[in-house]
Amino acid sequence: MENILVAGANGTTGKKIVNLLKESQYFNPIAMVRKEEQKAFFEAKKIDTVLGDLEGDVSQVFNTTNKIDKVLFAAGSGGKKVVEVDQEGAKRLIDASNKNNVKKFVMLSSMGANQPEKAEQLQEYLKAKHNADEYLKSSGLTYSIVRPGTLTNNELTNEIELEEKLNNRGEISRNDVAQTLVRTLKDEIANNATFEIIKGNTLIGDALNKVSTVKA
């Protein structure tokens, strides 16, 4: 099994990701949390945890008993510290991943991050996400960048609409986003690819199989 470091594990979507990884036969989650008191939630489920603050040095999160094979970045500042967390925090974790020979880095981004200047809302957030995405692309790491539409708390449908660039905006449940991110961790799926997702009518697995893998 591969060990997956989940940044933002304590968030709403992060917890869904960690639970899916725990149920998986391929992956073992390592929940990265910012505060000591946040560890209890995961430890009660026998999920490995590591303390790390994206606003500081994150190199120590790789000093775990289990070597981290891949990283899934699902952290977010909630709009409060977009540069410090969503941008610079992501960059710190990308750098540390490079130094520790991480095999793949999956980034939870956002629709609109490709052209933040055109957004009517959340320009600062989207600019931060854009900068983090571009940094990842140029890092030399094998990556996947997943850009969902507006997140909802609806039930899992296991169906999405996926394109490199969708012509229409839309929403998607956190459950379907989490499912997509976990599947994207697989070695053969969407390497060095960036794509947008909203709710749709194509099974997640089928949609991901059509994503072209770009040779680095």
Tab-separated table of C-alpha atoms in Angstrom:
chain	number	residue	atom	x	y	z
A	1	MET	CA	0.000	0.000	0.000
A	2	GLU	CA	1.139	3.535	-0.728
A	3	ASN	CA	1.268	6.142	2.030
A	4	ILE	CA	-0.631	9.299	1.120
A	5	LEU	CA	-0.041	12.551	2.993
A	6	VAL	CA	-3.287	14.542	3.050
A	7	ALA	CA	-2.792	18.263	3.668
A	8	GLY	CA	-6.003	19.823	4.923
A	9	ALA	CA	-7.152	16.516	6.381
A	10	ASN	CA	-9.237	18.235	9.053
A	11	GLY	CA	-11.360	20.137	6.533
A	12	THR	CA	-14.798	19.036	5.324
A	13	THR	CA	-13.505	17.655	2.036
A	14	GLY	CA	-10.257	16.517	3.640
A	15	LYS	CA	-12.047	14.226	6.075
A	16	LYS	CA	-13.966	12.629	3.209
A	17	ILE	CA	-10.690	12.045	1.365
A	18	VAL	CA	-9.036	10.466	4.400
A	19	ASN	CA	-12.013	8.159	4.963
A	20	LEU	CA	-11.928	6.999	1.328
A	21	LEU	CA	-8.202	6.353	1.538
A	22	LYS	CA	-8.693	4.381	4.764
A	23	GLU	CA	-11.258	2.172	3.009
A	24	SER	CA	-9.003	1.694	-0.019
A	25	GLN	CA	-6.981	-1.423	-0.691
A	26	TYR	CA	-4.292	0.654	-2.406
A	27	PHE	CA	-3.635	3.569	-0.066
A	28	ASN	CA	-2.858	4.332	3.566
A	29	PRO	CA	-3.724	7.913	4.621
A	30	ILE	CA	-1.481	10.071	6.766
A	31	ALA	CA	-3.574	12.982	8.008
A	32	MET	CA	-1.643	16.256	8.221
A	33	VAL	CA	-3.199	18.506	10.859
A	34	ARG	CA	-2.183	21.875	12.253
A	35	LYS	CA	-3.090	21.457	15.934
A	36	GLU	CA	-2.369	18.726	18.458
A	37	GLU	CA	-6.049	18.527	19.468
A	38	GLN	CA	-7.060	17.728	15.888
A	39	LYS	CA	-5.174	14.425	15.976
A	40	ALA	CA	-7.689	12.656	18.238
A	41	PHE	CA	-10.407	12.517	15.550
A	42	PHE	CA	-8.142	10.513	13.232
A	43	GLU	CA	-6.339	8.475	15.853
A	44	ALA	CA	-9.708	7.190	17.095
A	45	LYS	CA	-10.125	5.693	13.622
A	46	LYS	CA	-6.587	4.266	13.673
A	47	ILE	CA	-5.482	6.729	11.000
A	48	ASP	CA	-1.857	7.880	11.035
A	49	THR	CA	-1.422	11.592	11.750
A	50	VAL	CA	1.367	14.129	11.524
A	51	LEU	CA	1.567	17.704	12.772
A	52	GLY	CA	2.351	20.368	10.191
A	53	ASP	CA	1.567	24.044	9.690
A	54	LEU	CA	1.518	25.256	6.095
A	55	GLU	CA	2.477	28.729	7.289
A	56	GLY	CA	5.775	27.414	8.608
A	57	ASP	CA	8.409	24.783	7.913
A	58	VAL	CA	6.700	21.621	6.654
A	59	SER	CA	9.809	19.531	6.036
A	60	GLN	CA	9.324	17.637	9.299
A	61	VAL	CA	6.015	16.110	8.168
A	62	PHE	CA	8.035	13.710	6.030
A	63	ASN	CA	9.873	12.380	9.081
A	64	THR	CA	7.261	9.683	9.621
A	65	THR	CA	7.641	5.985	10.327
A	66	ASN	CA	5.998	5.259	6.992
A	67	LYS	CA	7.689	6.859	3.986
A	68	ILE	CA	5.284	9.192	2.184
A	69	ASP	CA	4.782	8.037	-1.404
A	70	LYS	CA	2.312	10.655	-2.662
A	71	VAL	CA	0.760	13.927	-1.496
A	72	LEU	CA	-2.807	15.166	-1.833
A	73	PHE	CA	-3.201	18.887	-1.171
A	74	ALA	CA	-6.743	19.650	-0.017
A	75	ALA	CA	-5.914	22.485	2.362
A	76	GLY	CA	-7.564	25.887	2.266
A	77	SER	CA	-7.574	29.027	4.341
A	78	GLY	CA	-11.303	29.638	3.943
A	79	GLY	CA	-10.474	32.956	2.305
A	80	LYS	CA	-8.647	34.329	5.364
A	81	LYS	CA	-5.006	33.715	4.455
A	82	VAL	CA	-5.064	32.932	0.767
A	83	VAL	CA	-1.460	33.951	0.076
A	84	GLU	CA	-0.015	32.423	3.259
A	85	VAL	CA	-1.835	29.062	3.001
A	86	ASP	CA	-3.347	28.494	-0.454
A	87	GLN	CA	-0.319	29.849	-2.290
A	88	GLU	CA	2.838	29.867	-0.161
A	89	GLY	CA	1.772	26.902	1.965
A	90	ALA	CA	1.250	24.857	-1.174
A	91	LYS	CA	4.654	25.935	-2.489
A	92	ARG	CA	6.346	24.866	0.765
A	93	LEU	CA	4.760	21.438	0.561
A	94	ILE	CA	5.684	21.101	-3.126
A	95	ASP	CA	9.316	21.909	-2.309
A	96	ALA	CA	9.372	19.433	0.576
A	97	SER	CA	7.746	16.799	-1.640
A	98	ASN	CA	10.488	17.270	-4.210
A	99	LYS	CA	13.219	16.864	-1.624
A	100	ASN	CA	11.599	13.668	-0.357
A	101	ASN	CA	11.149	12.056	-3.776
A	102	VAL	CA	7.342	12.015	-3.694
A	103	LYS	CA	6.024	10.054	-6.674
A	104	LYS	CA	2.927	12.180	-7.354
A	105	PHE	CA	1.341	15.394	-6.074
A	106	VAL	CA	-2.423	15.811	-6.500
A	107	MET	CA	-3.656	19.381	-6.090
A	108	LEU	CA	-7.228	20.332	-5.224
A	109	SER	CA	-7.539	23.633	-7.056
A	110	SER	CA	-10.621	25.536	-8.219
A	111	MET	CA	-12.455	26.278	-11.420
A	112	GLY	CA	-11.437	29.754	-12.511
A	113	ALA	CA	-7.862	29.391	-11.302
A	114	ASN	CA	-6.635	29.368	-14.900
A	115	GLN	CA	-7.778	32.986	-15.410
A	116	PRO	CA	-8.270	34.601	-11.993
A	117	GLU	CA	-8.345	38.099	-13.469
A	118	LYS	CA	-11.646	37.279	-15.208
A	119	ALA	CA	-13.428	36.192	-12.037
A	120	GLU	CA	-16.213	38.365	-10.655
A	121	GLN	CA	-15.643	37.042	-7.150
A	122	LEU	CA	-12.818	35.518	-5.103
A	123	GLN	CA	-10.107	37.024	-7.294
A	124	GLU	CA	-7.463	36.940	-4.555
A	125	TYR	CA	-8.219	33.304	-3.763
A	126	LEU	CA	-8.168	32.243	-7.414
A	127	LYS	CA	-4.943	34.146	-8.012
A	128	ALA	CA	-3.340	32.300	-5.096
A	129	LYS	CA	-4.560	28.970	-6.452
A	130	HIS	CA	-3.304	29.884	-9.923
A	131	ASN	CA	0.150	30.695	-8.589
A	132	ALA	CA	0.287	27.450	-6.607
A	133	ASP	CA	-0.826	25.444	-9.644
A	134	GLU	CA	1.793	27.041	-11.883
A	135	TYR	CA	4.475	26.398	-9.266
A	136	LEU	CA	3.495	22.727	-9.161
A	137	LYS	CA	3.582	22.452	-12.956
A	138	SER	CA	7.144	23.782	-13.044
A	139	SER	CA	8.353	21.757	-10.043
A	140	GLY	CA	9.368	18.618	-11.898
A	141	LEU	CA	7.007	16.509	-9.785
A	142	THR	CA	4.468	14.253	-11.438
A	143	TYR	CA	1.192	16.055	-10.742
A	144	SER	CA	-2.554	16.195	-11.283
A	145	ILE	CA	-4.456	19.448	-10.795
A	146	VAL	CA	-8.193	19.024	-10.193
A	147	ARG	CA	-10.398	22.124	-10.504
A	148	PRO	CA	-13.968	21.581	-9.285
A	149	GLY	CA	-16.875	23.963	-9.614
A	150	THR	CA	-18.816	25.246	-6.594
A	151	LEU	CA	-18.716	22.687	-3.785
A	152	THR	CA	-21.928	21.365	-2.244
A	153	ASN	CA	-22.649	18.900	0.562
A	154	ASN	CA	-24.896	16.730	-1.612
A	155	GLU	CA	-24.710	12.948	-1.733
A	156	LEU	CA	-22.203	11.014	-3.831
A	157	THR	CA	-23.418	10.453	-7.409
A	158	ASN	CA	-20.177	8.908	-8.716
A	159	GLU	CA	-20.824	10.824	-11.957
A	160	ILE	CA	-19.112	13.970	-13.213
A	161	GLU	CA	-18.528	16.124	-16.247
A	162	LEU	CA	-14.812	16.520	-16.936
A	163	GLU	CA	-12.857	18.575	-19.441
A	164	GLU	CA	-9.538	20.345	-19.515
A	165	LYS	CA	-11.649	23.504	-19.766
A	166	LEU	CA	-15.408	23.325	-19.307
A	167	ASN	CA	-17.557	25.783	-21.240
A	168	ASN	CA	-19.999	26.190	-18.379
A	169	ARG	CA	-19.736	26.720	-14.656
A	170	GLY	CA	-21.562	24.467	-12.241
A	171	GLU	CA	-21.510	22.757	-8.888
A	172	ILE	CA	-20.326	19.405	-7.619
A	173	SER	CA	-20.612	17.558	-4.314
A	174	ARG	CA	-17.614	17.304	-2.007
A	175	ASN	CA	-18.217	13.546	-2.043
A	176	ASP	CA	-17.714	13.369	-5.807
A	177	VAL	CA	-14.668	15.641	-5.576
A	178	ALA	CA	-13.118	13.436	-2.889
A	179	GLN	CA	-13.786	10.334	-4.973
A	180	THR	CA	-12.186	11.953	-8.030
A	181	LEU	CA	-9.097	13.050	-6.099
A	182	VAL	CA	-8.509	9.622	-4.598
A	183	ARG	CA	-8.807	7.910	-7.974
A	184	THR	CA	-6.428	10.454	-9.487
A	185	LEU	CA	-3.718	9.275	-7.068
A	186	LYS	CA	-3.252	6.103	-9.100
A	187	ASP	CA	-0.025	5.901	-11.082
A	188	GLU	CA	-1.636	5.596	-14.494
A	189	ILE	CA	-4.292	8.316	-14.090
A	190	ALA	CA	-3.999	11.900	-15.367
A	191	ASN	CA	-0.277	12.380	-14.929
A	192	ASN	CA	0.830	15.986	-15.506
A	193	ALA	CA	-2.750	16.915	-16.373
A	194	THR	CA	-5.022	19.774	-15.304
A	195	PHE	CA	-8.796	19.481	-15.615
A	196	GLU	CA	-12.120	20.899	-14.416
A	197	ILE	CA	-15.038	18.919	-12.995
A	198	ILE	CA	-18.701	19.561	-12.196
A	199	LYS	CA	-21.624	17.212	-11.647
A	200	GLY	CA	-22.475	15.281	-14.773
A	201	ASN	CA	-23.508	11.982	-16.306
A	202	THR	CA	-20.194	10.151	-16.803
A	203	LEU	CA	-18.876	7.695	-14.247
A	204	ILE	CA	-15.841	9.134	-12.473
A	205	GLY	CA	-13.635	6.219	-13.519
A	206	ASP	CA	-14.651	6.516	-17.176
A	207	ALA	CA	-14.128	10.293	-17.160
A	208	LEU	CA	-10.633	9.958	-15.659
A	209	ASN	CA	-9.635	7.264	-18.117
A	210	LYS	CA	-10.118	9.769	-20.929
A	211	VAL	CA	-7.806	12.377	-19.411
A	212	SER	CA	-4.686	12.515	-21.529
A	213	THR	CA	-1.486	11.931	-19.643
A	214	VAL	CA	1.139	14.461	-20.639
A	215	LYS	CA	4.689	13.174	-20.775
A	216	ALA	CA	6.966	15.291	-18.614
